[in-house]
Amino acid sequence: MKHRASALAVLFCASMAVAQTNPAALSARKWREGHEQAILQEFMNLLAIPNIASDSDNMRKNAAAVQQMLEKRGVKTRLLNAPAAPPAVYGEILRTGAARTVVFYAHYDGQPLDPKEWATPPWQPVIRDGRIWARSASDDKAPIVALAAALDALRAANIPLHSNVKFVFEGEEEAGSPHFQEILAVNQDLLRADVWLICDGPVHQSRRQQIVFGARGVTDLEITVYGPKHELHSGHYGNWAPNPAMMLAHLLASLKEENGRVLVDHFYDGIEPLSETEKRAIAESPEIDSDLKREFGLGRTEGEGKRLVELLNYPSLNIRGMASARVGEKASNVIPSTATASIDMRLVKGISPEQAQSRLIEHIRKQGYFVVDHDPDADTLMSHARVAKVTIQGGYPAERTSMDLPISREVLRIAESVRAPVVKLPTMGGSVPLYVITKILGSATITVPIANHDNNQHSANENLRIENLWDGIELMAALLAGL
């Protein structure tokens, strides 16, 4: 698949020639220029190990490979285990008399996939068009390799670390981190720090470095509605037997206005207001919406005229998939038996998963449905005109660190010395379970992403711009040495 440069890349290309002043980053660049092939080979070796969280054998291989990468750099390591979960890889470099402890977090697992949708096999990484194509090339093995290379560069330049530095590389983030809270709770003394730097997510769509101080929470639900107990001939029974696909379409249409505003009662209640610093950061962020519309082929956007960067600070409701009977060559003239929709809701500070879930379920009831949480029996189906099964598939709340904290300002200062100007955002659109870090450890969390925004993360043909890897090595070197 031939990669084509996006409109945003062309627009901002000239602006990315940055006058870099950070000595650690400059040393990292010089070292990297002489070791590019070795870095890429180590990266590709890691990408070649399948990394779906449910594949326990390969996840152990991933953990062992990541542990070996750290130990190769003189990092003391151990595995943090929870029953029936891939281990988190822990590493530390301690400094006598250090006044601060910094944790660098990333994850080595990746999203599930269908290999048939990929142009090349997902775990056979290839370099093409200035990018590496493989599952987790961007999300989230790239920061692991960038940190390892940054440690090599600092050692080669005799640049010391001044803080205690720890690494936590999780193995089931893409599965919702079901055991991460347990791992943190069992290892509180080991993992408590002044700040956790979350090395996940993309840089800004303008390809400028961004520093993000929060992440939205998320909860997933699946809704199934019912028609006849088996498929019926659409000619013999159409206009008489209720069609669950049509019922589901009406139900889903009741959830949102055409402009995207969610119609579920109280959906937006409780949003924690932004500070003046956060509002100013949003106002100062680059204007990208018109270019994104061209890149994505969108004739319109939702949000009542608000910019994307503003809308990230509101909760959202998304239909992520629907299924009922068959389409295409397999379609047949039937009234389906069931119809199912899978929904994700992104949450912001002040709205819990439980609140969002209950509000949606109450909305479904108001549309005339008897709601159950299990497969209904025949008596239930015949006793109610409309039945909906709603199953909740986990979730966690949003988290946000104040941009006015001293550690927040220090991270921004270092990032600006590496790749100015930096985009500062209160919240990113994606979800990372930052809340458990703050809740259990009391540590601030700040996200320092390095991947390109057009990386196809969570989808087929995931990729990483090699230039983003090089930039990431410099940023990680500056943070390792500067904090």
Short mmCIF file of C-alpha atoms in Angstrom, two decimals:
data_model
loop_
_atom_site.label_atom_id
_atom_site.label_comp_id
_atom_site.label_asym_id
_atom_site.label_seq_id
_atom_site.Cartn_x
_atom_site.Cartn_y
_atom_site.Cartn_z
CA MET A 1 0.00 0.00 0.00
CA LYS A 2 1.67 3.16 -1.18
CA HIS A 3 1.68 5.86 1.50
CA ARG A 4 0.57 9.30 0.44
CA ALA A 5 1.56 12.38 2.42
CA SER A 6 -1.38 14.00 4.17
CA ALA A 7 -2.42 17.60 3.62
CA LEU A 8 -1.39 18.34 7.19
CA ALA A 9 2.09 16.98 6.63
CA VAL A 10 2.57 19.22 3.61
CA LEU A 11 1.10 22.22 5.42
CA PHE A 12 3.35 21.97 8.44
CA CYS A 13 6.50 20.55 6.85
CA ALA A 14 8.26 23.91 6.68
CA SER A 15 7.45 24.71 10.31
CA MET A 16 9.23 21.66 11.71
CA ALA A 17 12.80 22.89 11.31
CA VAL A 18 13.35 23.48 15.02
CA ALA A 19 16.23 25.27 16.65
CA GLN A 20 17.04 22.62 19.21
CA THR A 21 18.93 23.63 22.34
CA ASN A 22 18.71 20.62 24.63
CA PRO A 23 22.20 19.04 25.00
CA ALA A 24 20.89 15.55 25.81
CA ALA A 25 18.65 15.61 22.75
CA LEU A 26 21.48 16.85 20.55
CA SER A 27 23.73 14.07 21.85
CA ALA A 28 20.97 11.54 21.20
CA ARG A 29 20.62 12.76 17.62
CA LYS A 30 24.34 12.45 16.98
CA TRP A 31 24.43 8.95 18.47
CA ARG A 32 21.32 7.84 16.58
CA GLU A 33 22.71 8.96 13.23
CA GLY A 34 25.50 6.44 13.64
CA HIS A 35 23.31 3.57 14.86
CA GLU A 36 20.10 3.76 12.83
CA GLN A 37 20.24 0.26 11.38
CA ALA A 38 20.87 -1.34 14.76
CA ILE A 39 17.95 0.57 16.30
CA LEU A 40 15.61 -0.43 13.49
CA GLN A 41 16.67 -4.07 13.68
CA GLU A 42 16.02 -4.22 17.42
CA PHE A 43 12.63 -2.60 16.82
CA MET A 44 11.70 -5.04 14.08
CA ASN A 45 12.74 -8.02 16.20
CA LEU A 46 10.35 -6.86 18.92
CA LEU A 47 7.53 -6.20 16.43
CA ALA A 48 7.88 -9.74 15.04
CA ILE A 49 6.53 -11.26 18.27
CA PRO A 50 2.69 -11.49 18.17
CA ASN A 51 1.25 -9.48 21.04
CA ILE A 52 -2.47 -9.99 21.57
CA ALA A 53 -3.05 -10.01 25.34
CA SER A 54 -4.99 -13.28 25.26
CA ASP A 55 -2.06 -15.12 23.61
CA SER A 56 -0.25 -15.98 26.83
CA ASP A 57 2.71 -17.81 25.28
CA ASN A 58 3.63 -14.98 22.95
CA MET A 59 2.98 -12.36 25.62
CA ARG A 60 5.55 -14.08 27.81
CA LYS A 61 7.97 -13.93 24.88
CA ASN A 62 7.27 -10.21 24.54
CA ALA A 63 7.87 -9.64 28.23
CA ALA A 64 11.14 -11.56 28.08
CA ALA A 65 12.29 -9.58 25.04
CA VAL A 66 11.48 -6.24 26.69
CA GLN A 67 13.17 -7.32 29.91
CA GLN A 68 16.27 -8.31 27.97
CA MET A 69 16.32 -4.93 26.20
CA LEU A 70 16.36 -3.14 29.55
CA GLU A 71 18.97 -5.40 31.12
CA LYS A 72 21.20 -4.89 28.11
CA ARG A 73 21.28 -1.21 29.14
CA GLY A 74 22.17 -1.97 32.75
CA VAL A 75 18.63 -1.55 34.04
CA LYS A 76 17.70 -3.75 37.00
CA THR A 77 14.46 -5.56 36.12
CA ARG A 78 11.77 -7.85 37.42
CA LEU A 79 8.34 -9.00 36.28
CA LEU A 80 5.24 -7.78 38.11
CA ASN A 81 2.69 -10.57 37.92
CA ALA A 82 -1.02 -10.91 38.46
CA PRO A 83 -2.94 -14.20 38.11
CA ALA A 84 -4.03 -15.01 34.54
CA ALA A 85 -2.47 -11.82 33.16
CA PRO A 86 0.58 -10.95 31.06
CA PRO A 87 3.30 -9.60 33.34
CA ALA A 88 4.24 -5.95 33.55
CA VAL A 89 7.95 -5.47 32.95
CA TYR A 90 9.52 -3.30 35.63
CA GLY A 91 12.97 -1.70 35.51
CA GLU A 92 14.85 0.80 37.64
CA ILE A 93 17.95 2.98 37.65
CA LEU A 94 18.40 4.42 41.14
CA ARG A 95 20.61 7.37 42.01
CA THR A 96 21.99 7.97 45.50
CA GLY A 97 20.59 11.20 46.89
CA ALA A 98 18.08 11.66 44.09
CA ALA A 99 15.30 14.05 45.11
CA ARG A 100 12.77 12.82 42.56
CA THR A 101 11.47 9.57 41.08
CA VAL A 102 10.14 9.42 37.53
CA VAL A 103 8.30 6.46 35.98
CA PHE A 104 8.15 5.96 32.22
CA TYR A 105 5.08 3.93 31.21
CA ALA A 106 4.31 2.16 27.93
CA HIS A 107 2.60 -1.09 26.93
CA TYR A 108 3.80 -3.95 24.78
CA ASP A 109 0.46 -5.53 23.87
CA GLY A 110 -1.52 -4.63 20.75
CA GLN A 111 -5.10 -4.59 19.48
CA PRO A 112 -6.70 -7.75 18.05
CA LEU A 113 -6.69 -7.95 14.25
CA ASP A 114 -7.71 -9.83 11.12
CA PRO A 115 -4.56 -10.60 9.08
CA LYS A 116 -6.62 -10.66 5.87
CA GLU A 117 -7.17 -6.91 6.20
CA TRP A 118 -3.44 -6.15 6.13
CA ALA A 119 -1.37 -5.34 3.05
CA THR A 120 1.53 -7.28 4.62
CA PRO A 121 1.46 -9.75 7.54
CA PRO A 122 1.00 -7.81 10.80
CA TRP A 123 3.90 -9.48 12.62
CA GLN A 124 6.32 -9.42 9.73
CA PRO A 125 7.44 -5.79 9.95
CA VAL A 126 8.47 -4.06 6.74
CA ILE A 127 9.96 -0.66 5.99
CA ARG A 128 8.18 1.18 3.20
CA ASP A 129 7.70 4.85 2.32
CA GLY A 130 9.70 6.01 5.32
CA ARG A 131 7.56 4.03 7.76
CA ILE A 132 7.62 0.74 9.64
CA TRP A 133 4.43 -1.27 9.07
CA ALA A 134 3.44 -3.80 11.77
CA ARG A 135 1.02 -4.23 14.64
CA SER A 136 2.13 -2.04 17.58
CA ALA A 137 4.71 -0.21 15.46
CA SER A 138 3.20 2.97 16.87
CA ASP A 139 0.90 1.73 19.64
CA ASP A 140 2.88 1.08 21.74
CA LYS A 141 6.22 -0.61 21.17
CA ALA A 142 7.82 2.49 19.63
CA PRO A 143 8.38 4.28 22.98
CA ILE A 144 9.99 1.17 24.45
CA VAL A 145 12.58 1.17 21.69
CA ALA A 146 12.97 4.96 21.87
CA LEU A 147 13.69 4.79 25.60
CA ALA A 148 16.21 1.98 25.12
CA ALA A 149 18.02 3.93 22.40
CA ALA A 150 17.94 7.08 24.52
CA LEU A 151 19.66 5.24 27.37
CA ASP A 152 22.37 4.08 24.93
CA ALA A 153 22.87 7.62 23.67
CA LEU A 154 23.14 9.16 27.13
CA ARG A 155 25.63 6.53 28.24
CA ALA A 156 27.75 7.08 25.12
CA ALA A 157 27.80 10.83 25.81
CA ASN A 158 28.47 10.38 29.56
CA ILE A 159 25.32 12.32 30.42
CA PRO A 160 24.07 11.25 33.88
CA LEU A 161 20.54 10.77 35.15
CA HIS A 162 19.67 12.98 38.12
CA SER A 163 16.44 11.34 39.27
CA ASN A 164 15.52 7.80 40.15
CA VAL A 165 14.17 6.45 36.88
CA LYS A 166 11.74 3.54 36.70
CA PHE A 167 10.05 1.81 33.77
CA VAL A 168 6.69 0.05 33.72
CA PHE A 169 5.73 -1.67 30.47
CA GLU A 170 2.25 -3.18 30.75
CA GLY A 171 1.02 -6.25 28.87
CA GLU A 172 -2.74 -5.81 28.59
CA GLU A 173 -3.53 -2.12 28.10
CA GLU A 174 -5.36 -2.84 24.85
CA ALA A 175 -7.52 -5.35 26.71
CA GLY A 176 -8.63 -2.64 29.13
CA SER A 177 -5.92 -3.13 31.78
CA PRO A 178 -8.10 -5.47 33.88
CA HIS A 179 -5.22 -6.43 36.18
CA PHE A 180 -3.19 -3.20 36.22
CA GLN A 181 -4.91 -1.87 39.34
CA GLU A 182 -4.01 -5.08 41.17
CA ILE A 183 -0.38 -4.82 40.05
CA LEU A 184 -0.18 -1.23 41.27
CA ALA A 185 -1.83 -2.03 44.60
CA VAL A 186 0.51 -4.94 45.34
CA ASN A 187 3.59 -2.88 44.39
CA GLN A 188 2.70 0.55 45.79
CA ASP A 189 6.04 1.24 47.47
CA LEU A 190 7.95 0.15 44.38
CA LEU A 191 5.92 2.23 41.92
CA ARG A 192 5.15 5.42 43.83
CA ALA A 193 6.77 8.40 42.08
CA ASP A 194 6.61 12.17 41.62
CA VAL A 195 5.34 11.73 38.08
CA TRP A 196 4.43 8.99 35.64
CA LEU A 197 5.26 9.90 32.06
CA ILE A 198 2.80 8.05 29.83
CA CYS A 199 4.53 7.24 26.56
CA ASP A 200 1.46 6.38 24.53
CA GLY A 201 -0.62 7.98 21.78
CA PRO A 202 0.19 10.22 18.80
CA VAL A 203 1.78 13.63 18.46
CA HIS A 204 -0.41 16.46 17.25
CA GLN A 205 -1.98 16.22 13.80
CA SER A 206 0.26 19.11 12.74
CA ARG A 207 3.23 16.82 13.55
CA ARG A 208 4.24 19.18 16.30
CA GLN A 209 5.18 17.58 19.60
CA GLN A 210 2.34 17.65 22.07
CA ILE A 211 2.24 17.18 25.81
CA VAL A 212 -1.08 16.00 27.21
CA PHE A 213 -2.17 16.23 30.82
CA GLY A 214 -5.13 13.89 30.85
CA ALA A 215 -7.00 11.13 29.08
CA ARG A 216 -10.67 10.40 28.66
CA GLY A 217 -12.12 7.39 30.39
CA VAL A 218 -14.12 4.78 28.51
CA THR A 219 -16.88 2.26 28.91
CA ASP A 220 -18.18 -0.24 26.36
CA LEU A 221 -21.66 -1.72 26.06
CA GLU A 222 -23.39 -4.10 23.71
CA ILE A 223 -27.11 -3.83 22.94
CA THR A 224 -29.08 -6.70 21.41
CA VAL A 225 -32.75 -6.41 20.43
CA TYR A 226 -35.00 -9.30 19.46
CA GLY A 227 -37.49 -10.24 16.77
CA PRO A 228 -38.76 -13.74 15.93
CA LYS A 229 -36.99 -16.65 17.61
CA HIS A 230 -35.61 -17.66 14.19
CA GLU A 231 -35.29 -15.87 10.85
CA LEU A 232 -38.52 -15.57 8.83
CA HIS A 233 -39.24 -15.24 5.10
CA SER A 234 -39.53 -11.50 4.45
CA GLY A 235 -42.28 -11.99 1.87
CA HIS A 236 -44.49 -14.21 3.98
CA TYR A 237 -44.03 -12.30 7.25
CA GLY A 238 -42.89 -8.81 6.33
CA ASN A 239 -45.17 -5.99 7.58
CA TRP A 240 -46.24 -8.34 10.43
CA ALA A 241 -43.26 -9.72 12.34
CA PRO A 242 -41.18 -6.94 13.97
CA ASN A 243 -37.75 -6.55 12.39
CA PRO A 244 -35.02 -6.21 15.05
CA ALA A 245 -32.62 -4.51 12.63
CA MET A 246 -35.18 -1.76 12.05
CA MET A 247 -35.93 -1.60 15.77
CA LEU A 248 -32.24 -1.18 16.52
CA ALA A 249 -31.91 1.52 13.86
CA HIS A 250 -34.70 3.53 15.52
CA LEU A 251 -33.17 3.00 18.96
CA LEU A 252 -29.72 4.11 17.84
CA ALA A 253 -31.16 7.12 16.01
CA SER A 254 -32.75 8.22 19.29
CA LEU A 255 -29.33 8.53 20.93
CA LYS A 256 -27.98 11.55 19.06
CA GLU A 257 -29.04 14.61 17.11
CA GLU A 258 -27.68 15.03 13.59
CA ASN A 259 -25.17 17.59 14.88
CA GLY A 260 -23.75 14.94 17.19
CA ARG A 261 -25.21 16.10 20.49
CA VAL A 262 -26.16 13.11 22.64
CA LEU A 263 -29.86 13.04 23.58
CA VAL A 264 -29.52 10.73 26.58
CA ASP A 265 -30.88 12.59 29.61
CA HIS A 266 -28.17 14.01 31.91
CA PHE A 267 -25.41 12.71 29.60
CA TYR A 268 -23.31 15.87 30.10
CA ASP A 269 -24.10 16.44 33.77
CA GLY A 270 -21.13 16.64 36.14
CA ILE A 271 -18.34 17.66 33.73
CA GLU A 272 -15.46 19.12 35.75
CA PRO A 273 -14.75 22.65 34.44
CA LEU A 274 -11.44 23.50 32.79
CA SER A 275 -9.03 25.90 34.45
CA GLU A 276 -8.06 29.19 32.84
CA THR A 277 -4.65 27.71 31.93
CA GLU A 278 -6.36 24.77 30.24
CA LYS A 279 -8.76 27.02 28.34
CA ARG A 280 -5.84 29.13 27.15
CA ALA A 281 -3.93 26.04 25.99
CA ILE A 282 -6.93 24.94 23.91
CA ALA A 283 -7.29 28.42 22.40
CA GLU A 284 -3.59 28.48 21.46
CA SER A 285 -3.58 25.06 19.79
CA PRO A 286 -3.07 24.99 16.00
CA GLU A 287 -6.07 25.18 13.70
CA ILE A 288 -6.25 21.80 11.95
CA ASP A 289 -9.92 21.03 11.43
CA SER A 290 -10.20 22.12 7.79
CA ASP A 291 -7.12 20.10 6.86
CA LEU A 292 -8.38 17.05 8.73
CA LYS A 293 -11.65 17.27 6.80
CA ARG A 294 -9.71 17.11 3.55
CA GLU A 295 -7.47 14.30 4.80
CA PHE A 296 -10.42 12.19 5.94
CA GLY A 297 -12.74 13.13 3.08
CA LEU A 298 -15.40 14.66 5.34
CA GLY A 299 -18.06 16.94 3.94
CA ARG A 300 -19.14 18.03 7.41
CA THR A 301 -18.31 17.61 11.07
CA GLU A 302 -20.38 17.29 14.22
CA GLY A 303 -20.13 19.40 17.35
CA GLU A 304 -22.18 22.49 16.49
CA GLY A 305 -19.18 24.31 15.08
CA LYS A 306 -16.78 23.56 17.93
CA ARG A 307 -13.21 22.62 17.08
CA LEU A 308 -11.98 19.05 17.54
CA VAL A 309 -9.64 20.11 20.35
CA GLU A 310 -12.62 21.57 22.26
CA LEU A 311 -14.83 18.52 21.72
CA LEU A 312 -12.22 16.21 23.29
CA ASN A 313 -13.20 17.73 26.62
CA TYR A 314 -16.78 16.46 26.36
CA PRO A 315 -18.03 12.89 26.74
CA SER A 316 -18.90 11.09 23.52
CA LEU A 317 -21.08 8.20 22.41
CA ASN A 318 -19.93 6.12 19.45
CA ILE A 319 -21.49 3.18 17.61
CA ARG A 320 -18.42 1.06 16.92
CA GLY A 321 -20.17 -1.77 15.10
CA MET A 322 -23.51 -3.33 14.16
CA ALA A 323 -24.59 -6.82 13.12
CA SER A 324 -27.85 -8.39 11.98
CA ALA A 325 -28.27 -11.31 9.57
CA ARG A 326 -26.04 -11.01 6.47
CA VAL A 327 -25.11 -8.60 3.68
CA GLY A 328 -23.43 -8.74 0.27
CA GLU A 329 -23.30 -12.08 -1.51
CA LYS A 330 -24.53 -13.86 1.64
CA ALA A 331 -27.63 -11.69 2.04
CA SER A 332 -30.99 -13.46 2.02
CA ASN A 333 -34.56 -12.16 2.08
CA VAL A 334 -35.28 -12.68 5.75
CA ILE A 335 -36.51 -10.87 8.80
CA PRO A 336 -33.53 -11.23 11.18
CA SER A 337 -33.87 -12.84 14.57
CA THR A 338 -31.65 -10.37 16.43
CA ALA A 339 -29.71 -7.17 15.89
CA THR A 340 -26.74 -6.04 17.93
CA ALA A 341 -24.85 -2.78 18.30
CA SER A 342 -21.56 -2.29 20.11
CA ILE A 343 -21.12 1.12 21.71
CA ASP A 344 -18.23 2.92 23.36
CA MET A 345 -18.63 6.03 25.47
CA ARG A 346 -15.61 8.23 26.11
CA LEU A 347 -15.74 9.91 29.50
CA VAL A 348 -14.32 13.14 30.90
CA LYS A 349 -13.41 14.16 34.43
CA GLY A 350 -16.51 14.29 36.61
CA ILE A 351 -18.49 11.51 34.91
CA SER A 352 -17.97 7.93 36.09
CA PRO A 353 -18.47 4.80 33.95
CA GLU A 354 -21.35 3.78 36.21
CA GLN A 355 -23.12 7.11 35.67
CA ALA A 356 -22.74 6.92 31.89
CA GLN A 357 -23.91 3.30 31.82
CA SER A 358 -27.00 3.90 33.94
CA ARG A 359 -27.97 6.99 31.93
CA LEU A 360 -27.82 5.03 28.68
CA ILE A 361 -29.75 2.07 30.07
CA GLU A 362 -32.45 4.40 31.40
CA HIS A 363 -32.70 5.97 27.93
CA ILE A 364 -33.25 2.53 26.40
CA ARG A 365 -36.05 1.88 28.90
CA LYS A 366 -37.67 5.18 27.96
CA GLN A 367 -37.82 3.99 24.36
CA GLY A 368 -40.15 1.20 25.50
CA TYR A 369 -37.66 -1.62 26.06
CA PHE A 370 -37.59 -4.15 28.87
CA VAL A 371 -33.88 -4.30 29.67
CA VAL A 372 -32.11 -7.49 30.73
CA ASP A 373 -28.42 -8.30 31.22
CA HIS A 374 -28.61 -11.91 29.97
CA ASP A 375 -30.13 -13.86 27.09
CA PRO A 376 -33.92 -13.64 27.53
CA ASP A 377 -36.03 -16.79 27.64
CA ALA A 378 -39.19 -17.32 25.59
CA ASP A 379 -41.51 -16.16 28.40
CA THR A 380 -39.62 -12.87 28.69
CA LEU A 381 -39.74 -12.26 24.94
CA MET A 382 -43.46 -12.99 24.71
CA SER A 383 -44.30 -10.92 27.80
CA HIS A 384 -42.81 -7.68 26.46
CA ALA A 385 -43.26 -5.83 23.18
CA ARG A 386 -39.61 -4.85 23.09
CA VAL A 387 -36.68 -6.55 24.87
CA ALA A 388 -33.08 -5.33 24.91
CA LYS A 389 -30.14 -7.15 26.37
CA VAL A 390 -27.46 -4.73 27.56
CA THR A 391 -24.09 -6.13 28.57
CA ILE A 392 -21.43 -3.89 30.07
CA GLN A 393 -17.88 -4.66 28.99
CA GLY A 394 -15.84 -2.80 31.59
CA GLY A 395 -14.61 0.75 31.79
CA TYR A 396 -12.73 3.32 33.83
CA PRO A 397 -12.97 7.07 34.53
CA ALA A 398 -11.02 9.96 33.06
CA GLU A 399 -8.05 11.59 34.77
CA ARG A 400 -6.40 15.00 34.38
CA THR A 401 -3.28 16.54 35.91
CA SER A 402 -3.15 20.30 36.50
CA MET A 403 -1.03 22.12 33.95
CA ASP A 404 -0.04 24.57 36.69
CA LEU A 405 1.93 22.07 38.83
CA PRO A 406 5.71 22.62 39.00
CA ILE A 407 6.35 19.18 37.48
CA SER A 408 3.95 20.01 34.63
CA ARG A 409 5.79 23.23 33.86
CA GLU A 410 9.13 21.41 34.02
CA VAL A 411 8.07 18.73 31.54
CA LEU A 412 6.84 21.46 29.20
CA ARG A 413 10.11 23.35 29.54
CA ILE A 414 12.14 20.28 28.60
CA ALA A 415 9.86 19.43 25.68
CA GLU A 416 10.08 23.00 24.38
CA SER A 417 13.88 22.79 24.50
CA VAL A 418 13.73 19.73 22.25
CA ARG A 419 11.01 20.48 19.74
CA ALA A 420 9.37 23.89 20.08
CA PRO A 421 6.66 25.00 19.76
CA VAL A 422 4.84 22.34 21.76
CA VAL A 423 1.08 21.82 21.65
CA LYS A 424 -0.35 21.66 25.18
CA LEU A 425 -3.63 19.80 25.69
CA PRO A 426 -5.62 19.22 28.90
CA THR A 427 -7.02 15.91 27.59
CA MET A 428 -6.39 13.56 24.69
CA GLY A 429 -9.18 11.84 22.86
CA GLY A 430 -8.05 8.30 23.59
CA SER A 431 -8.34 6.45 26.87
CA VAL A 432 -5.58 5.23 29.18
CA PRO A 433 -6.29 4.05 32.77
CA LEU A 434 -4.44 6.97 34.35
CA TYR A 435 -6.95 7.16 37.18
CA VAL A 436 -5.58 4.02 38.86
CA ILE A 437 -2.11 5.56 39.03
CA THR A 438 -3.43 8.68 40.73
CA LYS A 439 -5.89 6.78 42.91
CA ILE A 440 -3.47 4.15 44.22
CA LEU A 441 -0.09 5.88 44.06
CA GLY A 442 -0.99 9.55 44.31
CA SER A 443 1.33 10.32 41.39
CA ALA A 444 0.79 12.93 38.72
CA THR A 445 0.50 11.61 35.16
CA ILE A 446 1.61 13.44 32.00
CA THR A 447 1.46 11.97 28.51
CA VAL A 448 4.45 12.40 26.18
CA PRO A 449 3.51 10.71 22.88
CA ILE A 450 5.82 10.15 19.93
CA ALA A 451 3.80 8.32 17.22
CA ASN A 452 2.49 9.99 14.06
CA HIS A 453 -1.22 10.83 14.07
CA ASP A 454 -1.85 8.97 10.78
CA ASN A 455 -0.57 5.67 12.14
CA ASN A 456 -3.70 3.48 11.70
CA GLN A 457 -3.49 2.48 15.34
CA HIS A 458 -6.14 -0.07 16.35
CA SER A 459 -6.72 -0.79 12.65
CA ALA A 460 -5.13 -2.65 9.76
CA ASN A 461 -1.77 -1.52 8.37
CA GLU A 462 -0.59 0.16 11.56
CA ASN A 463 2.62 2.10 10.98
CA LEU A 464 5.19 4.45 12.48
CA ARG A 465 7.01 7.22 10.63
CA ILE A 466 10.68 6.50 11.17
CA GLU A 467 11.22 10.21 11.67
CA ASN A 468 8.84 10.03 14.64
CA LEU A 469 11.04 7.33 16.15
CA TRP A 470 14.12 9.51 15.73
CA ASP A 471 12.30 12.50 17.27
CA GLY A 472 11.08 10.26 20.10
CA ILE A 473 14.61 9.14 20.97
CA GLU A 474 15.65 12.78 21.38
CA LEU A 475 12.63 13.64 23.53
CA MET A 476 13.13 10.61 25.78
CA ALA A 477 16.83 11.39 26.19
CA ALA A 478 16.00 14.96 27.25
CA LEU A 479 13.39 13.79 29.76
CA LEU A 480 15.63 11.06 31.17
CA ALA A 481 18.50 13.48 31.72
CA GLY A 482 16.57 16.65 32.47
CA LEU A 483 13.98 15.83 35.10
#
